[in-house]
PDB file of C-alpha atoms in Angstrom:
ATOM      1  CA  MET U  16     -26.685  -6.321 -33.623  1.00  0.00           C
ATOM      2  CA  ALA U  17     -30.230  -7.674 -33.384  1.00  0.00           C
ATOM      3  CA  ARG U  18     -30.443  -6.660 -29.734  1.00  0.00           C
ATOM      4  CA  SER U  19     -29.090  -3.189 -30.519  1.00  0.00           C
ATOM      5  CA  LEU U  20     -31.689  -2.751 -33.260  1.00  0.00           C
ATOM      6  CA  ALA U  21     -34.470  -3.950 -30.991  1.00  0.00           C
ATOM      7  CA  LEU U  22     -33.410  -1.612 -28.186  1.00  0.00           C
ATOM      8  CA  GLN U  23     -32.540   1.203 -30.599  1.00  0.00           C
ATOM      9  CA  ARG U  24     -29.077   1.503 -29.074  1.00  0.00           C
ATOM     10  CA  THR U  25     -25.634   1.462 -30.626  1.00  0.00           C
ATOM     11  CA  GLY U  26     -23.587   0.187 -27.695  1.00  0.00           C
ATOM     12  CA  LEU U  27     -21.200   3.115 -28.303  1.00  0.00           C
ATOM     13  CA  VAL U  28     -20.252   6.122 -26.168  1.00  0.00           C
ATOM     14  CA  ALA U  29     -18.278   9.158 -27.391  1.00  0.00           C
ATOM     15  CA  PHE U  30     -15.073  10.130 -25.574  1.00  0.00           C
ATOM     16  CA  ARG U  31     -13.020  13.070 -26.799  1.00  0.00           C
ATOM     17  CA  VAL U  32      -9.271  12.726 -27.294  1.00  0.00           C
ATOM     18  CA  GLY U  33      -7.390  15.969 -27.717  1.00  0.00           C
ATOM     19  CA  GLU U  34      -4.104  17.121 -29.154  1.00  0.00           C
ATOM     20  CA  GLY U  35      -1.911  15.341 -26.600  1.00  0.00           C
ATOM     21  CA  THR U  36       1.813  15.156 -27.327  1.00  0.00           C
ATOM     22  CA  ARG U  37       4.256  12.300 -26.971  1.00  0.00           C
ATOM     23  CA  ASN U  38       5.448  11.743 -23.384  1.00  0.00           C
ATOM     24  CA  GLU U  39       2.918  14.243 -22.058  1.00  0.00           C
ATOM     25  CA  ALA U  40       2.036  13.759 -18.378  1.00  0.00           C
ATOM     26  CA  SER U  41      -1.639  13.267 -19.151  1.00  0.00           C
ATOM     27  CA  LEU U  42      -4.156  11.761 -16.788  1.00  0.00           C
ATOM     28  CA  LEU U  43      -6.676  11.196 -19.567  1.00  0.00           C
ATOM     29  CA  ASP U  44      -4.930   8.233 -21.189  1.00  0.00           C
ATOM     30  CA  PRO U  45      -5.077   5.901 -18.152  1.00  0.00           C
ATOM     31  CA  PHE U  46      -8.559   7.188 -17.316  1.00  0.00           C
ATOM     32  CA  MET U  47      -9.753   6.469 -20.850  1.00  0.00           C
ATOM     33  CA  ARG U  48      -8.346   2.944 -20.637  1.00  0.00           C
ATOM     34  CA  GLU U  49     -10.216   2.297 -17.395  1.00  0.00           C
ATOM     35  CA  VAL U  50     -13.433   3.689 -18.863  1.00  0.00           C
ATOM     36  CA  ALA U  51     -13.019   1.432 -21.914  1.00  0.00           C
ATOM     37  CA  ARG U  52     -12.227  -1.646 -19.815  1.00  0.00           C
ATOM     38  CA  ILE U  53     -15.195  -1.239 -17.482  1.00  0.00           C
ATOM     39  CA  GLY U  54     -17.502  -0.260 -20.331  1.00  0.00           C
ATOM     40  CA  ALA U  55     -16.686  -3.525 -22.110  1.00  0.00           C
ATOM     41  CA  GLU U  56     -18.012  -5.392 -19.080  1.00  0.00           C
ATOM     42  CA  HIS U  57     -21.371  -3.768 -19.833  1.00  0.00           C
ATOM     43  CA  ASP U  58     -21.144  -4.471 -23.595  1.00  0.00           C
ATOM     44  CA  TYR U  59     -20.259  -0.872 -24.389  1.00  0.00           C
ATOM     45  CA  ARG U  60     -17.365   0.477 -26.435  1.00  0.00           C
ATOM     46  CA  LEU U  61     -15.834   3.937 -26.719  1.00  0.00           C
ATOM     47  CA  VAL U  62     -15.830   6.029 -29.867  1.00  0.00           C
ATOM     48  CA  LEU U  63     -12.694   8.202 -29.703  1.00  0.00           C
ATOM     49  CA  ASP U  64     -13.716  11.618 -30.932  1.00  0.00           C
ATOM     50  CA  ALA U  65     -10.623  13.515 -32.144  1.00  0.00           C
ATOM     51  CA  VAL U  66     -11.711  17.163 -32.168  1.00  0.00           C
ATOM     52  CA  PRO U  67     -10.076  20.437 -31.040  1.00  0.00           C
ATOM     53  CA  GLY U  68     -10.289  21.544 -27.431  1.00  0.00           C
ATOM     54  CA  ASP U  69     -12.683  24.465 -27.770  1.00  0.00           C
ATOM     55  CA  ASP U  70     -16.268  23.896 -26.693  1.00  0.00           C
ATOM     56  CA  SER U  71     -17.817  24.901 -30.005  1.00  0.00           C
ATOM     57  CA  ALA U  72     -15.878  22.281 -31.974  1.00  0.00           C
ATOM     58  CA  GLN U  73     -16.833  19.561 -29.517  1.00  0.00           C
ATOM     59  CA  ILE U  74     -20.491  20.602 -29.559  1.00  0.00           C
ATOM     60  CA  ALA U  75     -20.490  20.464 -33.364  1.00  0.00           C
ATOM     61  CA  SER U  76     -19.177  16.916 -33.155  1.00  0.00           C
ATOM     62  CA  TYR U  77     -21.840  15.969 -30.599  1.00  0.00           C
ATOM     63  CA  GLN U  78     -24.492  17.354 -32.942  1.00  0.00           C
ATOM     64  CA  ASP U  79     -23.256  15.144 -35.774  1.00  0.00           C
ATOM     65  CA  LEU U  80     -22.949  12.054 -33.596  1.00  0.00           C
ATOM     66  CA  THR U  81     -26.390  12.376 -32.026  1.00  0.00           C
ATOM     67  CA  ALA U  82     -28.184  13.447 -35.209  1.00  0.00           C
ATOM     68  CA  SER U  83     -26.912  10.315 -36.974  1.00  0.00           C
ATOM     69  CA  ARG U  84     -27.581   8.205 -33.874  1.00  0.00           C
ATOM     70  CA  SER U  85     -23.974   7.065 -33.936  1.00  0.00           C
ATOM     71  CA  VAL U  86     -23.607   6.956 -30.142  1.00  0.00           C
ATOM     72  CA  ASP U  87     -25.871   6.412 -27.149  1.00  0.00           C
ATOM     73  CA  ALA U  88     -24.134   8.837 -24.806  1.00  0.00           C
ATOM     74  CA  VAL U  89     -21.155  11.119 -24.214  1.00  0.00           C
ATOM     75  CA  ILE U  90     -18.430  11.355 -21.572  1.00  0.00           C
ATOM     76  CA  ILE U  91     -16.866  14.799 -21.204  1.00  0.00           C
ATOM     77  CA  VAL U  92     -13.564  15.480 -19.468  1.00  0.00           C
ATOM     78  CA  GLU U  93     -11.517  18.507 -18.383  1.00  0.00           C
ATOM     79  CA  THR U  94     -14.489  20.579 -17.282  1.00  0.00           C
ATOM     80  CA  HIS U  95     -14.005  24.310 -16.820  1.00  0.00           C
ATOM     81  CA  PRO U  96     -15.966  27.435 -15.838  1.00  0.00           C
ATOM     82  CA  ASP U  97     -18.677  28.380 -18.365  1.00  0.00           C
ATOM     83  CA  ASP U  98     -18.535  24.907 -19.905  1.00  0.00           C
ATOM     84  CA  LEU U  99     -20.815  25.141 -22.941  1.00  0.00           C
ATOM     85  CA  ARG U 100     -20.639  21.396 -23.620  1.00  0.00           C
ATOM     86  CA  ALA U 101     -22.506  20.421 -20.469  1.00  0.00           C
ATOM     87  CA  ARG U 102     -25.173  23.027 -21.149  1.00  0.00           C
ATOM     88  CA  TRP U 103     -25.715  21.866 -24.737  1.00  0.00           C
ATOM     89  CA  LEU U 104     -25.894  18.189 -23.788  1.00  0.00           C
ATOM     90  CA  THR U 105     -28.338  18.949 -20.966  1.00  0.00           C
ATOM     91  CA  ASP U 106     -30.546  21.164 -23.135  1.00  0.00           C
ATOM     92  CA  ASN U 107     -30.672  18.506 -25.865  1.00  0.00           C
ATOM     93  CA  ASN U 108     -31.377  15.594 -23.495  1.00  0.00           C
ATOM     94  CA  VAL U 109     -28.249  13.692 -24.482  1.00  0.00           C
ATOM     95  CA  PRO U 110     -27.176  11.146 -21.838  1.00  0.00           C
ATOM     96  CA  PHE U 111     -23.765  12.179 -20.519  1.00  0.00           C
ATOM     97  CA  VAL U 112     -21.487  12.231 -17.501  1.00  0.00           C
ATOM     98  CA  ALA U 113     -18.660  14.678 -16.769  1.00  0.00           C
ATOM     99  CA  PHE U 114     -15.338  13.685 -15.274  1.00  0.00           C
ATOM    100  CA  GLY U 115     -14.950  16.990 -13.471  1.00  0.00           C
ATOM    101  CA  ARG U 116     -17.159  19.344 -11.510  1.00  0.00           C
ATOM    102  CA  PRO U 117     -19.384  22.050 -13.022  1.00  0.00           C
ATOM    103  CA  TRP U 118     -17.112  24.847 -11.810  1.00  0.00           C
ATOM    104  CA  GLY U 119     -19.045  27.875 -10.624  1.00  0.00           C
ATOM    105  CA  GLU U 120     -22.416  26.436 -11.631  1.00  0.00           C
ATOM    106  CA  ASP U 121     -24.170  25.205  -8.518  1.00  0.00           C
ATOM    107  CA  SER U 122     -27.443  24.928 -10.431  1.00  0.00           C
ATOM    108  CA  ALA U 123     -26.072  22.383 -12.930  1.00  0.00           C
ATOM    109  CA  LYS U 124     -28.340  19.330 -13.117  1.00  0.00           C
ATOM    110  CA  HIS U 125     -26.101  16.740 -14.780  1.00  0.00           C
ATOM    111  CA  SER U 126     -24.161  13.828 -13.310  1.00  0.00           C
ATOM    112  CA  TRP U 127     -20.480  14.278 -12.586  1.00  0.00           C
ATOM    113  CA  VAL U 128     -17.597  12.469 -10.932  1.00  0.00           C
ATOM    114  CA  ASP U 129     -14.493  14.256  -9.713  1.00  0.00           C
ATOM    115  CA  VAL U 130     -11.474  13.818  -7.452  1.00  0.00           C
ATOM    116  CA  ASP U 131     -11.076  16.038  -4.394  1.00  0.00           C
ATOM    117  CA  SER U 132      -7.939  17.873  -5.538  1.00  0.00           C
ATOM    118  CA  ARG U 133      -7.999  20.242  -2.593  1.00  0.00           C
ATOM    119  CA  LEU U 134      -7.811  17.280  -0.214  1.00  0.00           C
ATOM    120  CA  GLY U 135      -4.950  15.797  -2.234  1.00  0.00           C
ATOM    121  CA  ILE U 136      -2.933  19.000  -1.991  1.00  0.00           C
ATOM    122  CA  ARG U 137      -3.597  19.108   1.753  1.00  0.00           C
ATOM    123  CA  GLN U 138      -2.267  15.557   2.052  1.00  0.00           C
ATOM    124  CA  ALA U 139       0.902  16.669   0.291  1.00  0.00           C
ATOM    125  CA  VAL U 140       1.380  19.703   2.565  1.00  0.00           C
ATOM    126  CA  GLU U 141       0.744  17.622   5.699  1.00  0.00           C
ATOM    127  CA  HIS U 142       3.292  15.054   4.540  1.00  0.00           C
ATOM    128  CA  LEU U 143       5.950  17.718   3.968  1.00  0.00           C
ATOM    129  CA  HIS U 144       5.173  19.403   7.270  1.00  0.00           C
ATOM    130  CA  ASP U 145       5.530  16.071   9.064  1.00  0.00           C
ATOM    131  CA  ARG U 146       8.957  15.651   7.430  1.00  0.00           C
ATOM    132  CA  GLY U 147      10.147  18.940   8.976  1.00  0.00           C
ATOM    133  CA  HIS U 148       9.337  21.515   6.288  1.00  0.00           C
ATOM    134  CA  SER U 149       7.786  24.866   7.160  1.00  0.00           C
ATOM    135  CA  ARG U 150       8.634  26.840   4.014  1.00  0.00           C
ATOM    136  CA  ILE U 151       6.445  24.961   1.550  1.00  0.00           C
ATOM    137  CA  GLY U 152       5.947  26.674  -1.809  1.00  0.00           C
ATOM    138  CA  TYR U 153       3.517  26.003  -4.634  1.00  0.00           C
ATOM    139  CA  ILE U 154       4.099  25.836  -8.377  1.00  0.00           C
ATOM    140  CA  GLY U 155       1.186  25.912 -10.781  1.00  0.00           C
ATOM    141  CA  SER U 156      -0.702  27.669 -13.552  1.00  0.00           C
ATOM    142  CA  PRO U 157      -2.512  30.990 -13.159  1.00  0.00           C
ATOM    143  CA  VAL U 158      -5.829  30.604 -11.365  1.00  0.00           C
ATOM    144  CA  ASP U 159      -8.717  29.820 -13.703  1.00  0.00           C
ATOM    145  CA  GLY U 160     -11.777  29.581 -11.492  1.00  0.00           C
ATOM    146  CA  GLY U 161     -11.593  25.797 -11.871  1.00  0.00           C
ATOM    147  CA  ARG U 162      -9.256  22.972 -10.938  1.00  0.00           C
ATOM    148  CA  HIS U 163      -6.080  25.090 -11.094  1.00  0.00           C
ATOM    149  CA  GLU U 164      -7.491  27.497  -8.544  1.00  0.00           C
ATOM    150  CA  ASP U 165      -8.908  24.648  -6.450  1.00  0.00           C
ATOM    151  CA  ARG U 166      -5.476  23.048  -6.111  1.00  0.00           C
ATOM    152  CA  ARG U 167      -3.733  26.292  -5.251  1.00  0.00           C
ATOM    153  CA  GLU U 168      -6.348  27.144  -2.638  1.00  0.00           C
ATOM    154  CA  GLY U 169      -5.842  23.716  -1.091  1.00  0.00           C
ATOM    155  CA  TRP U 170      -2.169  24.592  -0.648  1.00  0.00           C
ATOM    156  CA  ARG U 171      -2.931  28.062   0.676  1.00  0.00           C
ATOM    157  CA  GLU U 172      -5.358  26.773   3.301  1.00  0.00           C
ATOM    158  CA  ALA U 173      -3.106  23.926   4.456  1.00  0.00           C
ATOM    159  CA  VAL U 174       0.048  26.050   4.750  1.00  0.00           C
ATOM    160  CA  ALA U 175      -1.797  28.808   6.578  1.00  0.00           C
ATOM    161  CA  GLU U 176      -3.038  26.267   9.106  1.00  0.00           C
ATOM    162  CA  LEU U 177       0.134  24.217   9.580  1.00  0.00           C
ATOM    163  CA  SER U 178       2.859  26.887   9.290  1.00  0.00           C
ATOM    164  CA  PRO U 179       1.321  30.281  10.134  1.00  0.00           C
ATOM    165  CA  ASP U 180       4.621  31.737  11.349  1.00  0.00           C
ATOM    166  CA  SER U 181       6.269  31.242   7.961  1.00  0.00           C
ATOM    167  CA  VAL U 182       3.599  33.002   5.909  1.00  0.00           C
ATOM    168  CA  SER U 183       3.356  36.361   7.613  1.00  0.00           C
ATOM    169  CA  ASP U 184       2.960  38.335   4.366  1.00  0.00           C
ATOM    170  CA  GLY U 185      -0.037  36.484   3.025  1.00  0.00           C
ATOM    171  CA  LEU U 186       1.643  33.407   1.497  1.00  0.00           C
ATOM    172  CA  THR U 187       2.309  35.189  -1.755  1.00  0.00           C
ATOM    173  CA  TYR U 188       6.084  35.244  -1.347  1.00  0.00           C
ATOM    174  CA  LEU U 189       6.059  31.443  -1.300  1.00  0.00           C
ATOM    175  CA  SER U 190       3.758  30.998  -4.253  1.00  0.00           C
ATOM    176  CA  PHE U 191       4.722  30.969  -7.886  1.00  0.00           C
ATOM    177  CA  GLU U 192       2.503  30.692 -10.881  1.00  0.00           C
ATOM    178  CA  SER U 193       3.459  30.627 -14.507  1.00  0.00           C
ATOM    179  CA  ARG U 194       2.361  29.449 -17.879  1.00  0.00           C
ATOM    180  CA  ARG U 195       4.589  26.814 -19.480  1.00  0.00           C
ATOM    181  CA  ARG U 196       6.603  29.414 -21.390  1.00  0.00           C
ATOM    182  CA  ASP U 197       9.999  30.123 -19.785  1.00  0.00           C
ATOM    183  CA  LEU U 198       8.984  27.835 -16.946  1.00  0.00           C
ATOM    184  CA  GLY U 199      12.485  26.624 -16.042  1.00  0.00           C
ATOM    185  CA  ALA U 200      13.985  30.106 -15.691  1.00  0.00           C
ATOM    186  CA  ASN U 201      10.997  31.305 -13.666  1.00  0.00           C
ATOM    187  CA  ILE U 202      11.209  28.388 -11.237  1.00  0.00           C
ATOM    188  CA  ASP U 203      14.973  28.953 -10.865  1.00  0.00           C
ATOM    189  CA  ALA U 204      14.278  32.528  -9.806  1.00  0.00           C
ATOM    190  CA  PHE U 205      11.514  31.463  -7.441  1.00  0.00           C
ATOM    191  CA  LEU U 206      13.664  28.887  -5.643  1.00  0.00           C
ATOM    192  CA  GLU U 207      16.502  31.387  -5.213  1.00  0.00           C
ATOM    193  CA  SER U 208      14.343  34.292  -4.031  1.00  0.00           C
ATOM    194  CA  ALA U 209      11.683  32.636  -1.857  1.00  0.00           C
ATOM    195  CA  GLU U 210      13.970  29.830  -0.650  1.00  0.00           C
ATOM    196  CA  PRO U 211      11.310  27.175   0.009  1.00  0.00           C
ATOM    197  CA  THR U 212      12.637  23.895   1.341  1.00  0.00           C
ATOM    198  CA  ALA U 213       9.816  22.009  -0.396  1.00  0.00           C
ATOM    199  CA  VAL U 214       7.257  22.617  -3.122  1.00  0.00           C
ATOM    200  CA  VAL U 215       3.868  21.161  -3.931  1.00  0.00           C
ATOM    201  CA  CYS U 216       3.084  21.246  -7.632  1.00  0.00           C
ATOM    202  CA  GLN U 217      -0.132  21.435  -9.612  1.00  0.00           C
ATOM    203  CA  ASP U 218       0.864  18.379 -11.659  1.00  0.00           C
ATOM    204  CA  ASP U 219       3.788  16.063 -12.319  1.00  0.00           C
ATOM    205  CA  GLN U 220       5.146  18.117 -15.206  1.00  0.00           C
ATOM    206  CA  PHE U 221       5.544  21.114 -12.917  1.00  0.00           C
ATOM    207  CA  ALA U 222       7.124  18.813 -10.322  1.00  0.00           C
ATOM    208  CA  HIS U 223       9.622  17.482 -12.848  1.00  0.00           C
ATOM    209  CA  GLU U 224      10.574  21.041 -13.841  1.00  0.00           C
ATOM    210  CA  ALA U 225      10.954  21.940 -10.167  1.00  0.00           C
ATOM    211  CA  MET U 226      13.418  19.067  -9.691  1.00  0.00           C
ATOM    212  CA  ARG U 227      15.493  20.224 -12.653  1.00  0.00           C
ATOM    213  CA  SER U 228      15.489  23.794 -11.387  1.00  0.00           C
ATOM    214  CA  ALA U 229      16.521  22.672  -7.919  1.00  0.00           C
ATOM    215  CA  VAL U 230      19.604  20.979  -9.333  1.00  0.00           C
ATOM    216  CA  ARG U 231      20.489  24.078 -11.372  1.00  0.00           C
ATOM    217  CA  VAL U 232      20.420  26.315  -8.276  1.00  0.00           C
ATOM    218  CA  GLY U 233      22.502  23.921  -6.181  1.00  0.00           C
ATOM    219  CA  LEU U 234      19.855  21.970  -4.271  1.00  0.00           C
ATOM    220  CA  LYS U 235      19.571  18.194  -3.979  1.00  0.00           C
ATOM    221  CA  PRO U 236      16.037  16.832  -4.488  1.00  0.00           C
ATOM    222  CA  GLY U 237      15.420  13.979  -2.098  1.00  0.00           C
ATOM    223  CA  GLU U 238      18.133  15.203   0.300  1.00  0.00           C
ATOM    224  CA  ASP U 239      17.721  18.894   1.159  1.00  0.00           C
ATOM    225  CA  PHE U 240      14.810  19.838  -1.104  1.00  0.00           C
ATOM    226  CA  ALA U 241      11.471  18.044  -1.416  1.00  0.00           C
ATOM    227  CA  VAL U 242       9.018  17.916  -4.318  1.00  0.00           C
ATOM    228  CA  VAL U 243       5.471  16.551  -4.527  1.00  0.00           C
ATOM    229  CA  GLY U 244       3.473  16.399  -7.759  1.00  0.00           C
ATOM    230  CA  PHE U 245      -0.077  15.530  -8.698  1.00  0.00           C
ATOM    231  CA  ASP U 246      -1.646  12.780 -10.912  1.00  0.00           C
ATOM    232  CA  ASP U 247       0.934  10.022 -10.232  1.00  0.00           C
ATOM    233  CA  SER U 248       1.873   9.819 -13.918  1.00  0.00           C
ATOM    234  CA  MET U 249       4.761   7.987 -15.568  1.00  0.00           C
ATOM    235  CA  VAL U 250       6.713  11.246 -15.384  1.00  0.00           C
ATOM    236  CA  ALA U 251       6.671  10.975 -11.585  1.00  0.00           C
ATOM    237  CA  ARG U 252       7.467   7.279 -11.494  1.00  0.00           C
ATOM    238  CA  ARG U 253      10.410   7.431 -13.905  1.00  0.00           C
ATOM    239  CA  ALA U 254      12.072  10.572 -12.578  1.00  0.00           C
ATOM    240  CA  GLN U 255      15.359  10.366 -10.690  1.00  0.00           C
ATOM    241  CA  PRO U 256      14.700  10.513  -7.826  1.00  0.00           C
ATOM    242  CA  ALA U 257      11.149   9.260  -8.234  1.00  0.00           C
ATOM    243  CA  ILE U 258       8.609  11.978  -7.444  1.00  0.00           C
ATOM    244  CA  SER U 259       6.011  11.743  -4.691  1.00  0.00           C
ATOM    245  CA  SER U 260       2.617  12.429  -6.224  1.00  0.00           C
ATOM    246  CA  VAL U 261      -1.098  12.550  -5.433  1.00  0.00           C
ATOM    247  CA  ALA U 262      -2.751   9.587  -7.169  1.00  0.00           C
ATOM    248  CA  GLN U 263      -6.268   9.898  -8.508  1.00  0.00           C
ATOM    249  CA  PRO U 264      -8.396   6.724  -8.080  1.00  0.00           C
ATOM    250  CA  LEU U 265      -9.129   6.273 -11.775  1.00  0.00           C
ATOM    251  CA  THR U 266     -10.684   2.810 -11.514  1.00  0.00           C
ATOM    252  CA  MET U 267     -13.203   4.084  -8.980  1.00  0.00           C
ATOM    253  CA  ALA U 268     -13.862   7.195 -11.080  1.00  0.00           C
ATOM    254  CA  ALA U 269     -14.444   5.136 -14.236  1.00  0.00           C
ATOM    255  CA  THR U 270     -16.752   2.751 -12.369  1.00  0.00           C
ATOM    256  CA  LEU U 271     -18.833   5.655 -11.072  1.00  0.00           C
ATOM    257  CA  VAL U 272     -18.998   7.210 -14.538  1.00  0.00           C
ATOM    258  CA  TRP U 273     -20.652   4.059 -15.871  1.00  0.00           C
ATOM    259  CA  GLU U 274     -22.931   3.824 -12.843  1.00  0.00           C
ATOM    260  CA  ALA U 275     -24.180   7.306 -13.698  1.00  0.00           C
ATOM    261  CA  LEU U 276     -24.292   6.794 -17.462  1.00  0.00           C
ATOM    262  CA  LEU U 277     -26.029   3.431 -17.923  1.00  0.00           C
ATOM    263  CA  PRO U 278     -29.298   4.385 -16.151  1.00  0.00           C
ATOM    264  CA  GLN U 279     -29.529   7.468 -18.364  1.00  0.00           C
ATOM    265  CA  ILE U 280     -29.119   5.380 -21.504  1.00  0.00           C
ATOM    266  CA  ARG U 281     -31.838   3.008 -20.311  1.00  0.00           C
ATOM    267  CA  GLY U 282     -34.143   5.849 -19.317  1.00  0.00           C
ATOM    268  CA  GLU U 283     -34.023   4.741 -15.679  1.00  0.00           C
ATOM    269  CA  GLN U 284     -32.141   7.605 -14.015  1.00  0.00           C
ATOM    270  CA  ASP U 285     -33.680   8.592 -10.691  1.00  0.00           C
ATOM    271  CA  LYS U 286     -31.444  11.554  -9.873  1.00  0.00           C
ATOM    272  CA  PRO U 287     -28.022  12.809 -11.015  1.00  0.00           C
ATOM    273  CA  LEU U 288     -24.939  11.239  -9.492  1.00  0.00           C
ATOM    274  CA  ARG U 289     -22.487  13.749  -8.040  1.00  0.00           C
ATOM    275  CA  VAL U 290     -19.462  12.252  -6.335  1.00  0.00           C
ATOM    276  CA  LEU U 291     -16.204  13.746  -5.031  1.00  0.00           C
ATOM    277  CA  ILE U 292     -13.622  10.974  -4.566  1.00  0.00           C
ATOM    278  CA  PRO U 293     -10.711  11.253  -2.096  1.00  0.00           C
ATOM    279  CA  PRO U 294      -7.238  10.807  -3.656  1.00  0.00           C
ATOM    280  CA  GLU U 295      -4.186   9.178  -2.097  1.00  0.00           C
ATOM    281  CA  LEU U 296      -0.639  10.480  -1.719  1.00  0.00           C
ATOM    282  CA  VAL U 297       2.072   8.144  -3.010  1.00  0.00           C
ATOM    283  CA  VAL U 298       5.338   8.919  -1.203  1.00  0.00           C
ATOM    284  CA  ARG U 299       8.593   8.411  -3.100  1.00  0.00           C
ATOM    285  CA  GLU U 300      12.242   9.434  -2.843  1.00  0.00           C
ATOM    286  CA  SER U 301      11.727  13.090  -3.800  1.00  0.00           C
ATOM    287  CA  SER U 302      10.168  13.859  -0.404  1.00  0.00           C
ATOM    288  CA  ASP U 303      10.671  10.777   1.777  1.00  0.00           C
ATOM    289  CA  PHE U 304      13.346  12.166   4.071  1.00  0.00           C
ATOM    290  CA  GLU U 305      13.517  14.105   7.330  1.00  0.00           C
ATOM    291  CA  PHE U 306      14.431  17.712   6.663  1.00  0.00           C
ATOM    292  CA  LYS U 307      16.724  19.501   9.103  1.00  0.00           C
ATOM    293  CA  PRO U 308      17.032  23.284   8.662  1.00  0.00           C
ATOM    294  CA  SER U 309      20.660  23.079   9.796  1.00  0.00           C
ATOM    295  CA  ASP U 310      21.520  21.077   6.679  1.00  0.00           C
ATOM    296  CA  ARG U 311      20.430  23.943   4.411  1.00  0.00           C
ATOM    297  CA  THR U 312      22.268  26.490   6.586  1.00  0.00           C
ATOM    298  CA  GLN U 313      25.469  24.480   6.495  1.00  0.00           C
ATOM    299  CA  GLN U 314      25.201  24.094   2.742  1.00  0.00           C
ATOM    300  CA  LYS U 315      24.948  27.894   2.309  1.00  0.00           C
ATOM    301  CA  GLU U 316      27.954  28.527   4.598  1.00  0.00           C
ATOM    302  CA  THR U 317      30.182  26.021   2.769  1.00  0.00           C
ATOM    303  CA  PRO U 318      32.605  28.009   0.537  1.00  0.00           C
TER     304      PRO U 318
END
């Protein structure tokens, strides 16, 4: 306490927690734990800031926290286009780091750490292509100008390069995008109409829904239909069969966040830290098999 008073620091950093639900496939929980663990090594603790998801509510909370000198810095997550939080924190000289890029704002001056999602999706497509798949679909949310669009474009680029003969009408007949509402029925229809032999999904929740849909339409995930998710969450690990997924290096990301944040707190920052980290595909039973087109043909011809 005496040292904190002498340095005029609290030893606390704000980290927003949102309205997550039980059993949600959320990346933020393990990331938050890594941030807290590494921060403790530097004598810093997290203040969990439970506020709604809109930017204005979070900014109001930052105003209260900084005006009362309750925290030394802020970590923001789930960045998006036109992110007002980053602008407010920058304009008010509040030390902060973003876990996520400043989408569409090349002139942004703050520090950020992110995972190369486009590379991760490419790894997934390459893996499926190597296993014999040419009709590789994608399941994800509508494009948003941010990470959702980045992941879908990673799929589009990789499929166009690896399987050009199977995407003659612009890839769109193999892509499917939907909000969570009526997701199961929409995926059922997609699998029956587009007939992909494998799908890459925006996240593990979409991948889990794709597995359930595959069973409903008569496919066998892990045998004649392959699924790859993203985030390597508990949803992927506990599914039957277990789902292949792109793992984000959260320990490295959390370490870099502190490397960018501590110099700001001390007033020693030379220049912003901007790092894009490569992810790693974890292969599991949902896609770890050699696909033979004849197997699908025989299945269709069986009365």
